[in-house]
PDB file of C-alpha atoms in Angstrom:
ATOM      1  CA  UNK A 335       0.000   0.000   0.000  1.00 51.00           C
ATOM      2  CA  UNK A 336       1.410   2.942  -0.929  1.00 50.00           C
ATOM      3  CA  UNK A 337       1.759   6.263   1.828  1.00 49.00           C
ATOM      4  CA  UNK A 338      -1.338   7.945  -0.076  1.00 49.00           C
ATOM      5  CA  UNK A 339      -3.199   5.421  -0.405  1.00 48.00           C
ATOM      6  CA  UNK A 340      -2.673   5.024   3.376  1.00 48.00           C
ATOM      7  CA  UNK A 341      -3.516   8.970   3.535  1.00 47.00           C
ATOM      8  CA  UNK A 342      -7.020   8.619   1.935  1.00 47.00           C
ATOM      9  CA  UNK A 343      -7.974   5.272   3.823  1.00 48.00           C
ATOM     10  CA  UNK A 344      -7.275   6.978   6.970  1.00 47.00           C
ATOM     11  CA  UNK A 345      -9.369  10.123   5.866  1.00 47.00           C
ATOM     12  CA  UNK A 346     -11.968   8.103   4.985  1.00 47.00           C
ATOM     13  CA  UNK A 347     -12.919   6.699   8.001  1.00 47.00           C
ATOM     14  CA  UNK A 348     -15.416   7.611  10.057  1.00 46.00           C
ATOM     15  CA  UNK A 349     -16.059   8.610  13.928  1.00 47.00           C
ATOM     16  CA  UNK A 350     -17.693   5.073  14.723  1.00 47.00           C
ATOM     17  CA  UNK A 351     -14.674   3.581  13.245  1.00 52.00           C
ATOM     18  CA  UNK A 352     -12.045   5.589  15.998  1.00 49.00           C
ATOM     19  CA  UNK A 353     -12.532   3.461  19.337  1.00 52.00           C
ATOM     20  CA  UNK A 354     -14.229   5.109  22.205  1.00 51.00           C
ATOM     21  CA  UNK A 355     -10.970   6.002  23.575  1.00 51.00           C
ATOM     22  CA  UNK A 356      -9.125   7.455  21.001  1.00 51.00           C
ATOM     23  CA  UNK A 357     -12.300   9.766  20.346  1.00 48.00           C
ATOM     24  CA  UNK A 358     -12.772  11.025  23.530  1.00 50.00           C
ATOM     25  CA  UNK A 359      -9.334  11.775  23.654  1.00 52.00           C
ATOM     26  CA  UNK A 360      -9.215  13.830  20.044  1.00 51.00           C
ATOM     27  CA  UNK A 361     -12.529  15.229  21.511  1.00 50.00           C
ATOM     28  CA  UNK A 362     -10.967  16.669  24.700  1.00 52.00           C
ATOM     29  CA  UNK A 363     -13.297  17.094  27.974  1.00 50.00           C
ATOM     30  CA  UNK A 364     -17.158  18.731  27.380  1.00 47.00           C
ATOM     31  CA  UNK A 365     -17.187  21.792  28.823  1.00 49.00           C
ATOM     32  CA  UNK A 366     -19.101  22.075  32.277  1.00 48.00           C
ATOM     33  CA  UNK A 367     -22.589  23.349  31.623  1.00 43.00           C
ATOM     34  CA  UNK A 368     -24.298  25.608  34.643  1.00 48.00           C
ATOM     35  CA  UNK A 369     -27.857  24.696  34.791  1.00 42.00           C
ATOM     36  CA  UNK A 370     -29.921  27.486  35.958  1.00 41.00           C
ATOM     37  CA  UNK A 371     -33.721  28.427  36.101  1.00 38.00           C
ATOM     38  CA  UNK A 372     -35.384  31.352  34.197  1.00 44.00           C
ATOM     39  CA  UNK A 373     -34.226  35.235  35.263  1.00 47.00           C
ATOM     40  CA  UNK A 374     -37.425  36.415  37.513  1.00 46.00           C
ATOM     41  CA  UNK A 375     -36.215  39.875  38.615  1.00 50.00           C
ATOM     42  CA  UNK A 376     -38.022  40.780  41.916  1.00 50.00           C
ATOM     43  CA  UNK A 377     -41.144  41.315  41.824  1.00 52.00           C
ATOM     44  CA  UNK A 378     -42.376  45.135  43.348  1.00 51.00           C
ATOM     45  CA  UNK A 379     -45.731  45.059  44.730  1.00 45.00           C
ATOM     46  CA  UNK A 380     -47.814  47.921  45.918  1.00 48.00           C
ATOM     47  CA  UNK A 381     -48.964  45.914  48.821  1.00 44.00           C
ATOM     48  CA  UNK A 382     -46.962  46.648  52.292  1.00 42.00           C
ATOM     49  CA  UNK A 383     -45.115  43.101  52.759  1.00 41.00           C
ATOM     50  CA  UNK A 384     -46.560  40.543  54.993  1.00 43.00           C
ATOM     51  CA  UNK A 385     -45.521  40.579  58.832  1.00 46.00           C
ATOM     52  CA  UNK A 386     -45.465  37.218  60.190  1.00 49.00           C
ATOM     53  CA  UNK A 387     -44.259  37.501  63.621  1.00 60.00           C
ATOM     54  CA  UNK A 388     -45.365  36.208  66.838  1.00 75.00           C
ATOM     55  CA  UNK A 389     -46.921  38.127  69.499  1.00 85.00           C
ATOM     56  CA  UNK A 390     -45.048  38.964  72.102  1.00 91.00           C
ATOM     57  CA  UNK A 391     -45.417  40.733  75.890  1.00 94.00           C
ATOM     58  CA  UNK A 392     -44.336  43.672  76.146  1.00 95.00           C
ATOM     59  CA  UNK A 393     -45.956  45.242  78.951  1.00 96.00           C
ATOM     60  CA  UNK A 394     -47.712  43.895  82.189  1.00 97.00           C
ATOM     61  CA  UNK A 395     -49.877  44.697  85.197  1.00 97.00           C
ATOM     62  CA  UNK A 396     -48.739  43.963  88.401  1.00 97.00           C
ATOM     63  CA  UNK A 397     -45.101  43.972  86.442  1.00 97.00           C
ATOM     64  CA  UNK A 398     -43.407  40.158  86.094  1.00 96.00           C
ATOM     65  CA  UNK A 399     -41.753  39.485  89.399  1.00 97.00           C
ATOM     66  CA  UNK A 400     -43.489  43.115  91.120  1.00 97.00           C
ATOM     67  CA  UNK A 401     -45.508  43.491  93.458  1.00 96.00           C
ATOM     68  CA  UNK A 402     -49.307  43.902  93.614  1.00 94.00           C
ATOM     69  CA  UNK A 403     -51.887  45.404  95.574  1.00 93.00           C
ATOM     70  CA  UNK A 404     -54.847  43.811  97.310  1.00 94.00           C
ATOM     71  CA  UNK A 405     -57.544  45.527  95.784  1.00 95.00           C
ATOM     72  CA  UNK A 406     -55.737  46.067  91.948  1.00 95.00           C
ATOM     73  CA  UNK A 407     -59.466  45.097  91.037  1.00 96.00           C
ATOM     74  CA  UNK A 408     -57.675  43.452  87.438  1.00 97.00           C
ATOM     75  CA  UNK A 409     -54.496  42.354  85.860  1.00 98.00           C
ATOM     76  CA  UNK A 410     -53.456  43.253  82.499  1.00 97.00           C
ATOM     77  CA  UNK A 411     -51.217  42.248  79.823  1.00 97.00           C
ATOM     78  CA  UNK A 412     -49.965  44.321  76.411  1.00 96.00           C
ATOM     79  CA  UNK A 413     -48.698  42.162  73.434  1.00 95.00           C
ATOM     80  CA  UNK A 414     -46.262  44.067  70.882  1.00 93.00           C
ATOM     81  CA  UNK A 415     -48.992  43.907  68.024  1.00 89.00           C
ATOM     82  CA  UNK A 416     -52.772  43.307  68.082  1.00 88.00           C
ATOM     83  CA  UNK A 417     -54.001  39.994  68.676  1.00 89.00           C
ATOM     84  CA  UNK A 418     -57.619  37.881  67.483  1.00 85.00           C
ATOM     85  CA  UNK A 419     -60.541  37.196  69.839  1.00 81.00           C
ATOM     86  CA  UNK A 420     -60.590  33.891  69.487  1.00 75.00           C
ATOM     87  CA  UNK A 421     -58.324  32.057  71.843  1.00 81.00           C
ATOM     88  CA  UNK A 422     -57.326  34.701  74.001  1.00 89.00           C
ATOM     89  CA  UNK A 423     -57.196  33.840  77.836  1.00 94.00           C
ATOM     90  CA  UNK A 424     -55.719  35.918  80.884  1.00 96.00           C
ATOM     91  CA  UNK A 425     -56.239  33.759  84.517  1.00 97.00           C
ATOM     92  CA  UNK A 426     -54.657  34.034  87.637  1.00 98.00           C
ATOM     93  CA  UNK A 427     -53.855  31.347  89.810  1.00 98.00           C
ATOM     94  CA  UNK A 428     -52.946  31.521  93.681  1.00 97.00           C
ATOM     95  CA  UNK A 429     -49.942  29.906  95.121  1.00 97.00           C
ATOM     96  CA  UNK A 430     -52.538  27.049  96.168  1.00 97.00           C
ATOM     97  CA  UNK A 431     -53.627  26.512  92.630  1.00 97.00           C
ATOM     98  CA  UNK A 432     -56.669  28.247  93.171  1.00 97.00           C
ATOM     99  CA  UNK A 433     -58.060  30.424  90.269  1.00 97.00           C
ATOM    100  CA  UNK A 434     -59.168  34.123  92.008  1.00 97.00           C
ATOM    101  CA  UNK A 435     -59.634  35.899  88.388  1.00 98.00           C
ATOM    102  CA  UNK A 436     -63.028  36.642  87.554  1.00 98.00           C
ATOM    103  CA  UNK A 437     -62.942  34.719  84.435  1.00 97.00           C
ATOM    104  CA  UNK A 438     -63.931  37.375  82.026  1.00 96.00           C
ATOM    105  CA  UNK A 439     -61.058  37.916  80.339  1.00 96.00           C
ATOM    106  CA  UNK A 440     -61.271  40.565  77.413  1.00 94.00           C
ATOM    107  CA  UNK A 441     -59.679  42.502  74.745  1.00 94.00           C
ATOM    108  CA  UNK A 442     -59.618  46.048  74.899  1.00 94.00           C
ATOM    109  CA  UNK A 443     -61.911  47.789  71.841  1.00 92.00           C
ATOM    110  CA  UNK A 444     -59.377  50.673  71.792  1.00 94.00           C
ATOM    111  CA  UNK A 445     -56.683  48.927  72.314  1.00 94.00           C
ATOM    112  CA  UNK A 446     -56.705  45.329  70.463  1.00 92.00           C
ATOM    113  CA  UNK A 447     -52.790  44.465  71.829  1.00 93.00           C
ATOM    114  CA  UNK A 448     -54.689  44.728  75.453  1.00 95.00           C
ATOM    115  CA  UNK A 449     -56.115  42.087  77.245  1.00 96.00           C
ATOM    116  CA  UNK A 450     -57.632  42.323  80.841  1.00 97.00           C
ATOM    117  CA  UNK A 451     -59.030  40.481  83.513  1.00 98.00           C
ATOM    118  CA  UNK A 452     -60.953  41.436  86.738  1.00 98.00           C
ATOM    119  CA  UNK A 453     -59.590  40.290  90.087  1.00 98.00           C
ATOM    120  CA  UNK A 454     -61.274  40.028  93.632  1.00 92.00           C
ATOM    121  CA  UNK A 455     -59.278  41.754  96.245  1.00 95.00           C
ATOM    122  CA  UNK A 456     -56.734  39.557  96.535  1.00 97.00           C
ATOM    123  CA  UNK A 457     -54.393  38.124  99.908  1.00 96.00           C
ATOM    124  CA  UNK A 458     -51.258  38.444 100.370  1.00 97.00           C
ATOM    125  CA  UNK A 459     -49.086  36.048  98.604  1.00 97.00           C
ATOM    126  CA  UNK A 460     -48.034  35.159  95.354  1.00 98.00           C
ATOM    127  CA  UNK A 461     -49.932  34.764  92.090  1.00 98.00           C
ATOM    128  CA  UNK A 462     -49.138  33.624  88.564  1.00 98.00           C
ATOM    129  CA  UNK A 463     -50.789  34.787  85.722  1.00 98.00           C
ATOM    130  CA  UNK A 464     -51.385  32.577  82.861  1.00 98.00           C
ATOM    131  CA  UNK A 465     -51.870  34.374  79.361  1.00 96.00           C
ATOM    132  CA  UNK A 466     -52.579  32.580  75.968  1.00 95.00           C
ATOM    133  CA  UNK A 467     -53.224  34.632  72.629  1.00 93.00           C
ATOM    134  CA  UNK A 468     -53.756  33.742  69.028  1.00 90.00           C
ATOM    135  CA  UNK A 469     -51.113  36.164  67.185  1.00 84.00           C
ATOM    136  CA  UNK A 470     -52.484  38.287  64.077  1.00 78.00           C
ATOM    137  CA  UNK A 471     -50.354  35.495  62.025  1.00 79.00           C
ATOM    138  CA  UNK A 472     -52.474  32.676  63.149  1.00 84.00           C
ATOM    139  CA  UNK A 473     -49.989  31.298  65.592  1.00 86.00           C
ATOM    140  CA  UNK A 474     -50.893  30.309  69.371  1.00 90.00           C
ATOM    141  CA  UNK A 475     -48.556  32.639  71.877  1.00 90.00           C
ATOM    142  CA  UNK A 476     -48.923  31.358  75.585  1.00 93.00           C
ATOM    143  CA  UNK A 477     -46.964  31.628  78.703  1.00 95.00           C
ATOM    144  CA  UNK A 478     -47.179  32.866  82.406  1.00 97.00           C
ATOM    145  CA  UNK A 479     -45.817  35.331  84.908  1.00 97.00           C
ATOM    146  CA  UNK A 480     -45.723  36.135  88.734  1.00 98.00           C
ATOM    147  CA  UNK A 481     -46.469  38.967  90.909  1.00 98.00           C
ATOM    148  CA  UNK A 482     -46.532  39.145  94.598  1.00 97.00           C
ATOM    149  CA  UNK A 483     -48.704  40.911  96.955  1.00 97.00           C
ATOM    150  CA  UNK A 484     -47.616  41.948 100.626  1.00 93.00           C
ATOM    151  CA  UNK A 485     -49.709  43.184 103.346  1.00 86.00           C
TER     152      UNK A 485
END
């Protein structure tokens, strides 16, 4: 065979006739290819964004750990945003266990972050006020406190 003959058999062959190896390596590495979803620029609404916090205590009446007087006549409490009427609960509980709240618990109409309950005059000892309140984001906030009154 002569060197062009040799020249135009070797031109003439084809991809499937180089083995696997020998192509990949006249082929050289594919480049890496970053897969990445649509552009979606952010989107600017008119509508202020949607707080979805917890309510928190912020404020109470007798103060956590103060001190009370006998005839306070109610205990309050004042959550850091508004809360809903459903769910919400003030009681307060003696040191014996004994519930001395008048169980009428209530938000304030001026003031929906306020909740209040009335109190008979009360003896001296210590008290712990349970609270529970359904935040404006749905969730269920709950947790106590504990005044003292001295004679």
């Amino acid at each position: 065979m002569t060197a062009a003959m040799s020249a135009s058999a070797a031109a003439s062959k084809t991809d499937s006739d180089i083995s696997p190896t020998r192509r990949d390596q006249q082929l050289g590495a594919a480049p890496a290819i970053e897969l990445t979803g649509p552009f979606r620029p952010p989107r600017e609404s008119s509508q202020p964004a949607m707080m979805l916090a917890h309510a928190i205590v912020v404020r109470t009446s007798p103060a956590q750990g103060g001190v009370g007087a006998e005839d306070i006549g109610k205990v309050d409490v004042w959550y850091d945003a508004g809360i809903r009427d459903a769910f919400a609960a003030l009681a307060v509980v003696s040191a014996a266990g004994e519930r001395v709240d008048k169980r009428d618990a209530a938000i304030d109409s001026a003031d929906p972050s306020h909740v209040s309950v009335s109190v008979n005059r009360l003896t001296p000892g210590k008290y712990t006020v349970r609270y529970r309140a359904l935040s404006a984001d749905g969730h269920l906030v709950s947790g106590a406190w504990e005044f003292e009154v001295r004679p």
